[in-house]
PDB file of C-alpha atoms in Angstrom:
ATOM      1  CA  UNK A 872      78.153  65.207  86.147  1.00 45.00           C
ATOM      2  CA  UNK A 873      79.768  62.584  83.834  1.00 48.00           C
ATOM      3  CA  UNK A 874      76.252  63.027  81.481  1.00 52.00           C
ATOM      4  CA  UNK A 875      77.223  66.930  81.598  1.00 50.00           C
ATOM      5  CA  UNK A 876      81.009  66.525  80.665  1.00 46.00           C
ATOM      6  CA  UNK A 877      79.471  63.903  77.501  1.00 52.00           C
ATOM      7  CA  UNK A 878      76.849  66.628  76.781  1.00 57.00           C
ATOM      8  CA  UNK A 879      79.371  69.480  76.645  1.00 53.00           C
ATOM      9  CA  UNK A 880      82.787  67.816  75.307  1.00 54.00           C
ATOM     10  CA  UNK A 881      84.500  70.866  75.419  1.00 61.00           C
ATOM     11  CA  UNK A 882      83.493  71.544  79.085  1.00 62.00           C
ATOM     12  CA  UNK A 883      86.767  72.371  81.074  1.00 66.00           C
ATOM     13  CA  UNK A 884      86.685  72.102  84.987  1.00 72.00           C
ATOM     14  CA  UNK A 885      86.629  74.851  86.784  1.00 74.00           C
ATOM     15  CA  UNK A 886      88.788  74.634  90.053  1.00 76.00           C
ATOM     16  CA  UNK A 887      87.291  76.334  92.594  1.00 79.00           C
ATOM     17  CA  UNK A 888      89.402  76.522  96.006  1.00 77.00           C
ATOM     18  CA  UNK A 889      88.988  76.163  99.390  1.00 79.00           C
ATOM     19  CA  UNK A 890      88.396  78.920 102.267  1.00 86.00           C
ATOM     20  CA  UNK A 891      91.640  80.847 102.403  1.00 89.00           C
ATOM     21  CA  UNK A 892      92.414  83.070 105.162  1.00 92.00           C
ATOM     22  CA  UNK A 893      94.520  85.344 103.733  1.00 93.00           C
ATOM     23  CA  UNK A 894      91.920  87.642 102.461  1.00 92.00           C
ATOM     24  CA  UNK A 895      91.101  88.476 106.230  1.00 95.00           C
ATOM     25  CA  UNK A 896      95.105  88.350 107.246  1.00 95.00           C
ATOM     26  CA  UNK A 897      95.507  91.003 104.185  1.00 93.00           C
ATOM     27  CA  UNK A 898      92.598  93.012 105.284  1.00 95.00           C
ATOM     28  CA  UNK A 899      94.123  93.302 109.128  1.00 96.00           C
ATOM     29  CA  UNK A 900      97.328  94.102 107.616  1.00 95.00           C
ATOM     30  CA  UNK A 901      95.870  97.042 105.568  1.00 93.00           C
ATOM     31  CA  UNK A 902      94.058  98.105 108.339  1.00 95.00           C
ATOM     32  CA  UNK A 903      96.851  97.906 110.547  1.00 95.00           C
ATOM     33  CA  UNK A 904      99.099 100.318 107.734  1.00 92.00           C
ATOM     34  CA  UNK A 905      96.183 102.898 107.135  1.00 91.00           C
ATOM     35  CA  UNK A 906      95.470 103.619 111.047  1.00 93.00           C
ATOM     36  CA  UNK A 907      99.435 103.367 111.515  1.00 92.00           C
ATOM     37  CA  UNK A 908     100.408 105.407 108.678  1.00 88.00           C
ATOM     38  CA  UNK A 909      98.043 108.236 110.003  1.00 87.00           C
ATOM     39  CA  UNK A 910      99.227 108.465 113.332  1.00 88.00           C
ATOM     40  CA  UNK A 911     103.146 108.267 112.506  1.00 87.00           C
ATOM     41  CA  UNK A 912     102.008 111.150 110.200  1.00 80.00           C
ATOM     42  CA  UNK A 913     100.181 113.208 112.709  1.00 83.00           C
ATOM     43  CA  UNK A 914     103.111 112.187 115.804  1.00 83.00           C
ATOM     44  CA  UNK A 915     105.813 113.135 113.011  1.00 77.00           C
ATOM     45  CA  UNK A 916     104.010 116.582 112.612  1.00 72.00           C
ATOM     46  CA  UNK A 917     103.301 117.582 115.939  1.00 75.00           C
ATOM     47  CA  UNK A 918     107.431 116.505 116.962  1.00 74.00           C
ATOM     48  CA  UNK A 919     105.820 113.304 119.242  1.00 76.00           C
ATOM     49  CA  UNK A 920     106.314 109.916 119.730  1.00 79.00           C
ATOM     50  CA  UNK A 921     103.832 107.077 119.802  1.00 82.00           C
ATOM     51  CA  UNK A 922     102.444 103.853 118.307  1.00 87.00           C
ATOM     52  CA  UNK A 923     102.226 105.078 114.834  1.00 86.00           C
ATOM     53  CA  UNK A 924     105.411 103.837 113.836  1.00 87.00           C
ATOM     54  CA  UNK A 925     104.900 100.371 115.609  1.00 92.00           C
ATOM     55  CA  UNK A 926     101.313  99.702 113.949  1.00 93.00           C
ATOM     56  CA  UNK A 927     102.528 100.513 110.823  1.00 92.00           C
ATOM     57  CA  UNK A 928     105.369  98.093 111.413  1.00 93.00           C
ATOM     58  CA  UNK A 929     103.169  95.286 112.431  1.00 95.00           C
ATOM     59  CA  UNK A 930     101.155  95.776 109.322  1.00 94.00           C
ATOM     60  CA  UNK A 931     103.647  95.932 106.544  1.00 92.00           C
ATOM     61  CA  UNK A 932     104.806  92.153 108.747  1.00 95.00           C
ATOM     62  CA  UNK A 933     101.148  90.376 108.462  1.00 95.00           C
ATOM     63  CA  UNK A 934     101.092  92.114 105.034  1.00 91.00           C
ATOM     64  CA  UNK A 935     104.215  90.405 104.465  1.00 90.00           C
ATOM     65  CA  UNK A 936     103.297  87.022 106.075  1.00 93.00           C
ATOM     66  CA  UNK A 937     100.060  87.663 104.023  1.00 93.00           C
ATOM     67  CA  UNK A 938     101.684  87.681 100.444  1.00 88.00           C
ATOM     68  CA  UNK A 939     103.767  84.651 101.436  1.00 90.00           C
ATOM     69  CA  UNK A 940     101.391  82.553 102.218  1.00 92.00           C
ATOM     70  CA  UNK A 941      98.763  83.593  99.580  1.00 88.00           C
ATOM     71  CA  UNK A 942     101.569  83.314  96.777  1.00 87.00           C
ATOM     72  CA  UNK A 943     102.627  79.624  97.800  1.00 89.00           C
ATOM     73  CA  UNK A 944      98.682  78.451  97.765  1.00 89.00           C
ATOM     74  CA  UNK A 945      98.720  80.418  94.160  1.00 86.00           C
ATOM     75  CA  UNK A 946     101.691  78.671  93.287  1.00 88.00           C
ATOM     76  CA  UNK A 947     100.906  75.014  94.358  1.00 88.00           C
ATOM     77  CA  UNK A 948      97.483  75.328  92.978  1.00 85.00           C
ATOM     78  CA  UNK A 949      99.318  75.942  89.145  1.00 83.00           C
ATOM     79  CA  UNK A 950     101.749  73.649  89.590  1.00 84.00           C
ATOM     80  CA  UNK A 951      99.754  70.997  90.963  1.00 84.00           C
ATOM     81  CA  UNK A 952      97.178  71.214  87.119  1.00 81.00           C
ATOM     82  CA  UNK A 953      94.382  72.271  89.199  1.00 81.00           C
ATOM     83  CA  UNK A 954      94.086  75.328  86.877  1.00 80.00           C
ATOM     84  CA  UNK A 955      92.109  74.747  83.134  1.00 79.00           C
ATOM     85  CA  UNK A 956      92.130  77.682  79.890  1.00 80.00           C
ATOM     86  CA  UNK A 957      88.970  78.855  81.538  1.00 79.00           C
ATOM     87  CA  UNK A 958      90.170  79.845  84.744  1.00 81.00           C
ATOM     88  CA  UNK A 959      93.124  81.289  82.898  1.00 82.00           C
ATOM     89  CA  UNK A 960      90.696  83.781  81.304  1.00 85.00           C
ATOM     90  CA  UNK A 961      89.260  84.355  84.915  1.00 87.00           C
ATOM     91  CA  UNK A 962      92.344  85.470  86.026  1.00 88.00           C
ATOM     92  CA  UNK A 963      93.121  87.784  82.964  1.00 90.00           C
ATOM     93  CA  UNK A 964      90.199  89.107  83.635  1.00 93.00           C
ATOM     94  CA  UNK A 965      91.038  89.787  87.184  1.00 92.00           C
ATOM     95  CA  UNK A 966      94.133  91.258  86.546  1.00 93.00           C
ATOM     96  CA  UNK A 967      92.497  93.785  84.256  1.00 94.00           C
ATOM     97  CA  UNK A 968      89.953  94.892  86.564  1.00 95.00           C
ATOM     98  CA  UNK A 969      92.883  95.447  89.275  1.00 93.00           C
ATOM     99  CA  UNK A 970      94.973  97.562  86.834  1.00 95.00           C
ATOM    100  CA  UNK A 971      92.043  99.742  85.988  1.00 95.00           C
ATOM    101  CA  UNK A 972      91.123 100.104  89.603  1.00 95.00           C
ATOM    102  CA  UNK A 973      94.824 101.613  90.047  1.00 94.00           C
ATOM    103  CA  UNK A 974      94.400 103.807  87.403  1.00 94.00           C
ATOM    104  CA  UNK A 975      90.830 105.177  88.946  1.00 95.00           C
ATOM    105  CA  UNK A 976      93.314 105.054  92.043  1.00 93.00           C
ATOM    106  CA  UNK A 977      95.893 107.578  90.491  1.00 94.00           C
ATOM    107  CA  UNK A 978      93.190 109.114  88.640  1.00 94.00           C
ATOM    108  CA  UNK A 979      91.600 110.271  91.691  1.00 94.00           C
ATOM    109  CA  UNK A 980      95.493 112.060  92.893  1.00 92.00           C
ATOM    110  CA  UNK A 981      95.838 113.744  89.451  1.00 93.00           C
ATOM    111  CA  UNK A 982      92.629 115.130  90.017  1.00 93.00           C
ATOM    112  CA  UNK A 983      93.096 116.466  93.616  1.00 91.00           C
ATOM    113  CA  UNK A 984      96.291 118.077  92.358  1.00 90.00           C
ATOM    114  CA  UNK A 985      94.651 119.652  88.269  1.00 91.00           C
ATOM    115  CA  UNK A 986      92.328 120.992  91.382  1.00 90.00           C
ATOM    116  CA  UNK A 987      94.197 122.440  93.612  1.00 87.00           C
ATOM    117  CA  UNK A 988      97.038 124.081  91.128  1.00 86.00           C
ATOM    118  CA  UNK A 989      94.153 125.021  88.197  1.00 86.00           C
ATOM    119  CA  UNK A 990      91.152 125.962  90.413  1.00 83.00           C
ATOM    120  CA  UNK A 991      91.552 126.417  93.981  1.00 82.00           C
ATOM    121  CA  UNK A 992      94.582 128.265  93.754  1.00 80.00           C
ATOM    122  CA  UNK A 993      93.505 130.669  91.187  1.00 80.00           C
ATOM    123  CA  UNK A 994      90.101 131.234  92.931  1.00 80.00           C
ATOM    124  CA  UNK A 995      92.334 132.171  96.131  1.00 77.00           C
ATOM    125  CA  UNK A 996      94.187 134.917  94.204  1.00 72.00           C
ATOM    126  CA  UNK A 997      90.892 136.186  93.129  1.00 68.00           C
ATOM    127  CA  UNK A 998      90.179 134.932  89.821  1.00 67.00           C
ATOM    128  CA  UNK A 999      86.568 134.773  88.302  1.00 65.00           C
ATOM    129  CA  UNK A1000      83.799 136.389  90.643  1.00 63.00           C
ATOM    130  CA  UNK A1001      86.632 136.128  93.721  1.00 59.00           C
ATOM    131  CA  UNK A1002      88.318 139.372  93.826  1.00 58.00           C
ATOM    132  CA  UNK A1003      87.485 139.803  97.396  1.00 59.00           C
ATOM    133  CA  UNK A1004      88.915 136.245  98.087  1.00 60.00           C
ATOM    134  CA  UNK A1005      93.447 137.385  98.612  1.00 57.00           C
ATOM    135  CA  UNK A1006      92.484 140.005 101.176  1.00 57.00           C
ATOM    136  CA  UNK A1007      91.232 137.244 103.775  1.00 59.00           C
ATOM    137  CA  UNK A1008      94.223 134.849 103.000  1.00 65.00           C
ATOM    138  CA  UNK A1009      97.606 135.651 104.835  1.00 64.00           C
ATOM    139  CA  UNK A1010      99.721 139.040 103.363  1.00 67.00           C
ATOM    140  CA  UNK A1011     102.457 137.072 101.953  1.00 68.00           C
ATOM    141  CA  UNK A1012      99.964 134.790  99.827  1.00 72.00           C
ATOM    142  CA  UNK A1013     100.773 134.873  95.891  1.00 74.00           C
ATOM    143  CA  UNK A1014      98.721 133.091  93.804  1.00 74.00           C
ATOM    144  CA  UNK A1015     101.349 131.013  91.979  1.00 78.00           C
ATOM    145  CA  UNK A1016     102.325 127.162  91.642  1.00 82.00           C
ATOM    146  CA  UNK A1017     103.961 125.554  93.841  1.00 82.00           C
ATOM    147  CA  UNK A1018     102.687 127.511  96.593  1.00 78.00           C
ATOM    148  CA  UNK A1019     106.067 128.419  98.742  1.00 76.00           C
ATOM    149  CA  UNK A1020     105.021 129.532 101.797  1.00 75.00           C
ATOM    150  CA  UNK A1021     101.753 128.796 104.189  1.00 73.00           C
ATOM    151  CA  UNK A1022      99.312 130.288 106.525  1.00 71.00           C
ATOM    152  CA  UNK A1023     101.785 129.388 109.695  1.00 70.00           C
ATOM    153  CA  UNK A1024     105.220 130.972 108.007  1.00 71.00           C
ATOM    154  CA  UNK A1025     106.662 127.904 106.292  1.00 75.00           C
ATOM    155  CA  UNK A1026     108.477 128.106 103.795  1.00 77.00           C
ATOM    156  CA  UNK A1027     110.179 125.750 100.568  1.00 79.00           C
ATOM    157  CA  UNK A1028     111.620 125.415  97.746  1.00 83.00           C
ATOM    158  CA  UNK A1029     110.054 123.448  94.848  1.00 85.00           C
ATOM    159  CA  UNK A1030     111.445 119.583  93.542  1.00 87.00           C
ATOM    160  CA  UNK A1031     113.365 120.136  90.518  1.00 87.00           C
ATOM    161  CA  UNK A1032     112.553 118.028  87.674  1.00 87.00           C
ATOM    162  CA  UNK A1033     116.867 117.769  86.906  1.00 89.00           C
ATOM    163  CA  UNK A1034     118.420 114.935  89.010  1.00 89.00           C
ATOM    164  CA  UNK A1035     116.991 112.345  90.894  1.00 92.00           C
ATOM    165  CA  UNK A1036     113.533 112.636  89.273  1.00 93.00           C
ATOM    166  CA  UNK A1037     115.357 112.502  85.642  1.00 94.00           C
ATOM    167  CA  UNK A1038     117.624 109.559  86.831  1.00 95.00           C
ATOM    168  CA  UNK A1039     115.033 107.585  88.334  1.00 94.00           C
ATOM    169  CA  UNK A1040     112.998 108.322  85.123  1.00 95.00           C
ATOM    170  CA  UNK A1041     115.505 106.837  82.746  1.00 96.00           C
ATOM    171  CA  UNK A1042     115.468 103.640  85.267  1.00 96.00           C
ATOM    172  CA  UNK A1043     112.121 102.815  85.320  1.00 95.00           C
ATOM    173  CA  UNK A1044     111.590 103.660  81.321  1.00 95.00           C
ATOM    174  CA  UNK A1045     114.869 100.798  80.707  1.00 97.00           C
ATOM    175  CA  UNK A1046     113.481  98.748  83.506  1.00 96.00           C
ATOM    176  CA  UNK A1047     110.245  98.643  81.177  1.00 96.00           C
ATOM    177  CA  UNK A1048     112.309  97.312  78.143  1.00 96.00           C
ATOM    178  CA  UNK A1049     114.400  94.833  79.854  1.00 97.00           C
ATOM    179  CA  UNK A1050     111.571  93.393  81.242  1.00 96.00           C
ATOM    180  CA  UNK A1051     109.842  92.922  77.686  1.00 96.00           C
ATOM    181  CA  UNK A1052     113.052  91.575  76.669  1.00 96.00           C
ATOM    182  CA  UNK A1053     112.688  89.013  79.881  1.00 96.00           C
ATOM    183  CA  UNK A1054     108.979  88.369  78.609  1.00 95.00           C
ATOM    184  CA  UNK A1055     110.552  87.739  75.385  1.00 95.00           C
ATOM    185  CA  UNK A1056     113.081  85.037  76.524  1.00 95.00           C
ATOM    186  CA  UNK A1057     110.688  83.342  78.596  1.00 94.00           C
ATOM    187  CA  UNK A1058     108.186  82.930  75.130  1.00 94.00           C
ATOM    188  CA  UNK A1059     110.686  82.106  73.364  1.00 94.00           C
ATOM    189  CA  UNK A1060     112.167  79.328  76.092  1.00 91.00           C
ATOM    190  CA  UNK A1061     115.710  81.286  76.373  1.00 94.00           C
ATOM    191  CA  UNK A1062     115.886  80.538  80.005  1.00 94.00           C
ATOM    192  CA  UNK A1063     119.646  82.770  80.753  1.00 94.00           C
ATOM    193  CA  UNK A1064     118.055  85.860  78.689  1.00 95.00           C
ATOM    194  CA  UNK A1065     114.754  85.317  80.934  1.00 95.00           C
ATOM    195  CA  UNK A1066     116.768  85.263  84.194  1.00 96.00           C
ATOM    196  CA  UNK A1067     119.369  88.031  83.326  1.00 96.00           C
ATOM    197  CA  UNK A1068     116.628  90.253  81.868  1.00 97.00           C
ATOM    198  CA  UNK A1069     114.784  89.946  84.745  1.00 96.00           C
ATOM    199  CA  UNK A1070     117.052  89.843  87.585  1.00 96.00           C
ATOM    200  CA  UNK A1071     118.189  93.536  85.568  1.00 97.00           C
ATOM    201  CA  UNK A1072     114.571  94.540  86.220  1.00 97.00           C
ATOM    202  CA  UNK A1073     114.582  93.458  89.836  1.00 97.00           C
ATOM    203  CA  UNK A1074     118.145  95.545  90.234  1.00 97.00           C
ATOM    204  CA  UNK A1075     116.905  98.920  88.537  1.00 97.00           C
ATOM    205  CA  UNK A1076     113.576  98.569  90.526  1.00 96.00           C
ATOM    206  CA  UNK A1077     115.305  98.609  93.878  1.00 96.00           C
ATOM    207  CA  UNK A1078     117.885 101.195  92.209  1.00 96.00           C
ATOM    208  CA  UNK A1079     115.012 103.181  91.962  1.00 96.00           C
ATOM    209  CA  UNK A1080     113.587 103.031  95.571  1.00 96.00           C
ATOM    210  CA  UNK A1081     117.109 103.861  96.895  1.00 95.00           C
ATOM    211  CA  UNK A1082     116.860 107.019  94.975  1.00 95.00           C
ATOM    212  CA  UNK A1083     113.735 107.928  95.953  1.00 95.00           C
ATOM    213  CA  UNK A1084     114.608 107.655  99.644  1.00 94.00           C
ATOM    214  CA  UNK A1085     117.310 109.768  98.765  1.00 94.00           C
ATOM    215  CA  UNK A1086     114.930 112.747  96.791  1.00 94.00           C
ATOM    216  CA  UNK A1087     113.194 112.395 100.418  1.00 93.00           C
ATOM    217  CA  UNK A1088     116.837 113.231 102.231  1.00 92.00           C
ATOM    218  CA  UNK A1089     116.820 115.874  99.925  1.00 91.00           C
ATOM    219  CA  UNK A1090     113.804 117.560 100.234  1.00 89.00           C
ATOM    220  CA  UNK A1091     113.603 117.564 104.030  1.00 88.00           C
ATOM    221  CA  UNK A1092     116.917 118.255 104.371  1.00 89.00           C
ATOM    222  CA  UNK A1093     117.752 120.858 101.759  1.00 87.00           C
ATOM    223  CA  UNK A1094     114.578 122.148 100.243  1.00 86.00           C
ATOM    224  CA  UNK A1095     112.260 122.255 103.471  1.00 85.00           C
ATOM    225  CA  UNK A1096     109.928 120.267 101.227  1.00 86.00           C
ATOM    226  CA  UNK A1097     108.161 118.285 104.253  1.00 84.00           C
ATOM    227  CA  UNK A1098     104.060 117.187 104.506  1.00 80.00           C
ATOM    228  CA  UNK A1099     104.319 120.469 106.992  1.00 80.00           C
ATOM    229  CA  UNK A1100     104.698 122.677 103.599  1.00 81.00           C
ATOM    230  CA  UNK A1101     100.881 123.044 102.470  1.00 82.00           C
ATOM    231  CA  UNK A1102      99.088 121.370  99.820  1.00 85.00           C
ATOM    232  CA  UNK A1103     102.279 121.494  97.710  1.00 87.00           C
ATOM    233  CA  UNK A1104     104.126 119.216 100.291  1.00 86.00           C
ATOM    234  CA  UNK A1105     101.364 117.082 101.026  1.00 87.00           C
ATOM    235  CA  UNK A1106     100.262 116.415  96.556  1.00 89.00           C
ATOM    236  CA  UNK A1107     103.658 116.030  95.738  1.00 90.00           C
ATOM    237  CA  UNK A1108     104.116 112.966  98.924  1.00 91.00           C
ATOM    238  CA  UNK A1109     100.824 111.804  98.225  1.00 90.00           C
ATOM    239  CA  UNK A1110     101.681 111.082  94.343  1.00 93.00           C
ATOM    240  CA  UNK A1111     104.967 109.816  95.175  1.00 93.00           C
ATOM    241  CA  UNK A1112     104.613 107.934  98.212  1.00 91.00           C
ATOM    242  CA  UNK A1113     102.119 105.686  96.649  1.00 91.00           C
ATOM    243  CA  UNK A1114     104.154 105.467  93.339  1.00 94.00           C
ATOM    244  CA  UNK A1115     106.755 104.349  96.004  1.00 93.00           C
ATOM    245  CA  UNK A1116     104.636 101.866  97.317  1.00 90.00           C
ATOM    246  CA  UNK A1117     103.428 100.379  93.795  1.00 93.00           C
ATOM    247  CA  UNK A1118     106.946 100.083  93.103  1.00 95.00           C
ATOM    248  CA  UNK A1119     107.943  98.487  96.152  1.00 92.00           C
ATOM    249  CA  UNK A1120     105.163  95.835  95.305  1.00 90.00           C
ATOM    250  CA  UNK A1121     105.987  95.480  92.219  1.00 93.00           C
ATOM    251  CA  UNK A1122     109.159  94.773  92.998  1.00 95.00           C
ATOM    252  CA  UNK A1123     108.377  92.367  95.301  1.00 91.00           C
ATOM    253  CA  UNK A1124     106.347  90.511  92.733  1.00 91.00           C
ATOM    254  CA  UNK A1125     109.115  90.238  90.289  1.00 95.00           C
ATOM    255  CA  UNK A1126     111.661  89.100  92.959  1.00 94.00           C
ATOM    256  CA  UNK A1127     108.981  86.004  93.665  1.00 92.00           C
ATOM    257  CA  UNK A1128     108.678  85.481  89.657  1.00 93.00           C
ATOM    258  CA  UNK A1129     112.615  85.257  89.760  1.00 95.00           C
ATOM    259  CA  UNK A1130     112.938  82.566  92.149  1.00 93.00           C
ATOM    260  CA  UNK A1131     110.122  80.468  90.354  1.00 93.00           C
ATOM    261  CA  UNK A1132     112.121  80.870  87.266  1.00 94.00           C
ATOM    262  CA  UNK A1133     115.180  79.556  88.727  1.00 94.00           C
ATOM    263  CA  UNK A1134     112.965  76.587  89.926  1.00 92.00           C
ATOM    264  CA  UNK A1135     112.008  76.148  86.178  1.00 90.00           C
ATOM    265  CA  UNK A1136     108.384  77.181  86.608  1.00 91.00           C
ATOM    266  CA  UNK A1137     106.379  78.799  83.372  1.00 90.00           C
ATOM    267  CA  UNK A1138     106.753  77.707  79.863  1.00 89.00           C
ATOM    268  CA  UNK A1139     106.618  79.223  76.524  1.00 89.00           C
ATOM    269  CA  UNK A1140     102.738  78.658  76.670  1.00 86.00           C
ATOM    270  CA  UNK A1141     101.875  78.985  80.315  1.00 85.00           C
ATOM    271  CA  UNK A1142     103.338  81.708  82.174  1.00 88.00           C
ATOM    272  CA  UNK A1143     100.307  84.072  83.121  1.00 89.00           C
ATOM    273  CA  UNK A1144     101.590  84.717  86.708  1.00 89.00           C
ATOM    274  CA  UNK A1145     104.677  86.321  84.747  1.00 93.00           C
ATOM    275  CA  UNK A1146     102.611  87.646  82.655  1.00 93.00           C
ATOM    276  CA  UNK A1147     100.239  89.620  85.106  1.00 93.00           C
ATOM    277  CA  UNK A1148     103.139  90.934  86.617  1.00 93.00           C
ATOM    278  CA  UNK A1149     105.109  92.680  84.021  1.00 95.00           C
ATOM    279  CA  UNK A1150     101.755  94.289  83.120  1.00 95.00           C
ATOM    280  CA  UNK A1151     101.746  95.614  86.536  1.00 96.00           C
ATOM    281  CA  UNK A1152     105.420  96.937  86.300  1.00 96.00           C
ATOM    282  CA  UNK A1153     104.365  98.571  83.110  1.00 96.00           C
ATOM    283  CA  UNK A1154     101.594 100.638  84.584  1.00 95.00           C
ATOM    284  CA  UNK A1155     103.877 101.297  87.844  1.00 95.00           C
ATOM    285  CA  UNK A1156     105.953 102.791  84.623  1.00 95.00           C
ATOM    286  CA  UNK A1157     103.260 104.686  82.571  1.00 95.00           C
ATOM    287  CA  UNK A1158     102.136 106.336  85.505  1.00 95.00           C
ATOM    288  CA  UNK A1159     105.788 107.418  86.822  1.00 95.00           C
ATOM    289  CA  UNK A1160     105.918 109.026  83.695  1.00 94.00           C
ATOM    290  CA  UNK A1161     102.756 111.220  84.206  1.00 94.00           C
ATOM    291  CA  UNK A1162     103.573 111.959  87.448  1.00 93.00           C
ATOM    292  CA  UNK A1163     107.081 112.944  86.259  1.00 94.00           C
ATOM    293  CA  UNK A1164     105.375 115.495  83.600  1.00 93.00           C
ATOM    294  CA  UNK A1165     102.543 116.589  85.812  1.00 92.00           C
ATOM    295  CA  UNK A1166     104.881 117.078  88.983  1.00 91.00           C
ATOM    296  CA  UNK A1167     108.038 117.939  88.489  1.00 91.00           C
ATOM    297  CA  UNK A1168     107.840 119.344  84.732  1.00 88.00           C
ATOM    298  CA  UNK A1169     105.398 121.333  84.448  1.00 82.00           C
TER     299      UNK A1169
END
């Protein structure tokens, strides 16, 4: 090793770390939130009670125990050295690939709904070669977007783009800027801008969740806008809920990147922890603002 490291004088170490079981604790706790979301879905539809809601609990609490632990390994690792430039480009790299994953993510729930409001829906009301196609359906089916009623009698009433979905737009898109600002304070070693630019962020994202819980109130309460309400309901939870759920974890990412701050962790030059996640609240953004066009807009 010591004639590679004269051979190569620019070699940089590489740390590689031990087994970790947080992978496997995350995996469980994903698991545990995919079969418990179904089944609180499917007990909330049919009016019963279960074990949804409990399994769902019990994974968002190993997920939780998960990101702890996983983030303090992350974080003793850095602050301990162990790290070098290359691994710095590993992890860039990393990030990257995880971002465009999310957007194939999204991607794929943009799709679904360009589907349903652009092709099925037409096709229903007999567009193209399908003229036969609206006398099979039931008699008070119009071939319009959203779709207002369903098979079963249900009816709703669409979101409206004025509001909540307006407000919470105007949060996220300043939430965007003060974080840049934040990202600017931190490379240019202001420490107060850093921590009141990004304790901002932190306030608007959970400012932003509140409201959405609220929208939720709203629609089930007001609008009859439920997952019971066809493939309007279930598109416009679908894109949502996960936006939700992006946002929650973004959140949560920025809330542990303002406690390291406070501890005096990153510098002007090596800060790519902070750095990974304010790309991550910038997507959460981008996207918001597609799903704000595509769904309540237009």
């Amino acid at each position: 090793m010591q004639q590679e490291y004269q051979k190569y004088p620019d070699y940089q170490k590489y740390y590689v770390p031990a087994q970790s079981p947080w992978p496997i604790v995350g995996a469980v706790a994903l698991f545990l939130i995919a079969v418990g979301a179904g089944n609180f879905v499917i007990e909330a539809t049919k009016g019963e009670s279960g074990y949804g809601g409990y399994t769902l609990l019990a994974g968002f609490v190993v997920l939780m125990v998960m990101l702890v632990g996983w983030f303090k390994n992350q974080i003793d690792e850095s602050m301990s050295g162990l790290y070098s430039d290359q691994l710095g480009r590993s992890y860039r790299q990393g990030m990257s690939w995880f971002i465009f994953s999310e957007v194939m993510f999204f991607a794929a729930f943009f799709g679904a709904l360009y589907y349903a409001r652009f092709i099925s829906v037409p096709w229903l009301g007999g567009a193209s070669n399908n003229a036969m196609t609206n006398e099979v359906l039931w008699p008070t089916f119009e071939a319009m977007w959203p779709l207002v009623s369903t098979p079963g009698g249900i009816t709703t009433q669409e979101m409206s783009a004025v509001g909540l979905p307006t407000i919470n737009t105007v949060i996220l898109l300043i939430s965007s800027v003060t974080l840049h600002f934040a990202h600017v304070g931190l490379e240019q070693n202001k420490r107060k801008q850093l921590t009141f630019m990004l304790g901002v962020t932190i306030l608007l994202g959970i400012g932003f969740l509140f409201l959405q819980v609220e929208e939720y109130v709203h629609a089930y309460r007001d609008l009859g806008l439920t997952l019971q309400s066809g493939i309007y309901g279930n598109t416009f939870f679908m894109l949502t809920g996960f936006h939700g759920m992006h946002v929650t974890l973004g959140t949560i990412i920025l809330i542990v990147m303002f406690f390291r701050v406070l501890k005096g962790h990153f510098t002007p030059h090596n800060h790519f922890a902070f750095q990974a996640g304010s790309w991550y609240w910038h997507f959460v953004d981008v996207v918001w603002v597609m799903l704000y066009i595509f769904v309540y807009v237009l």
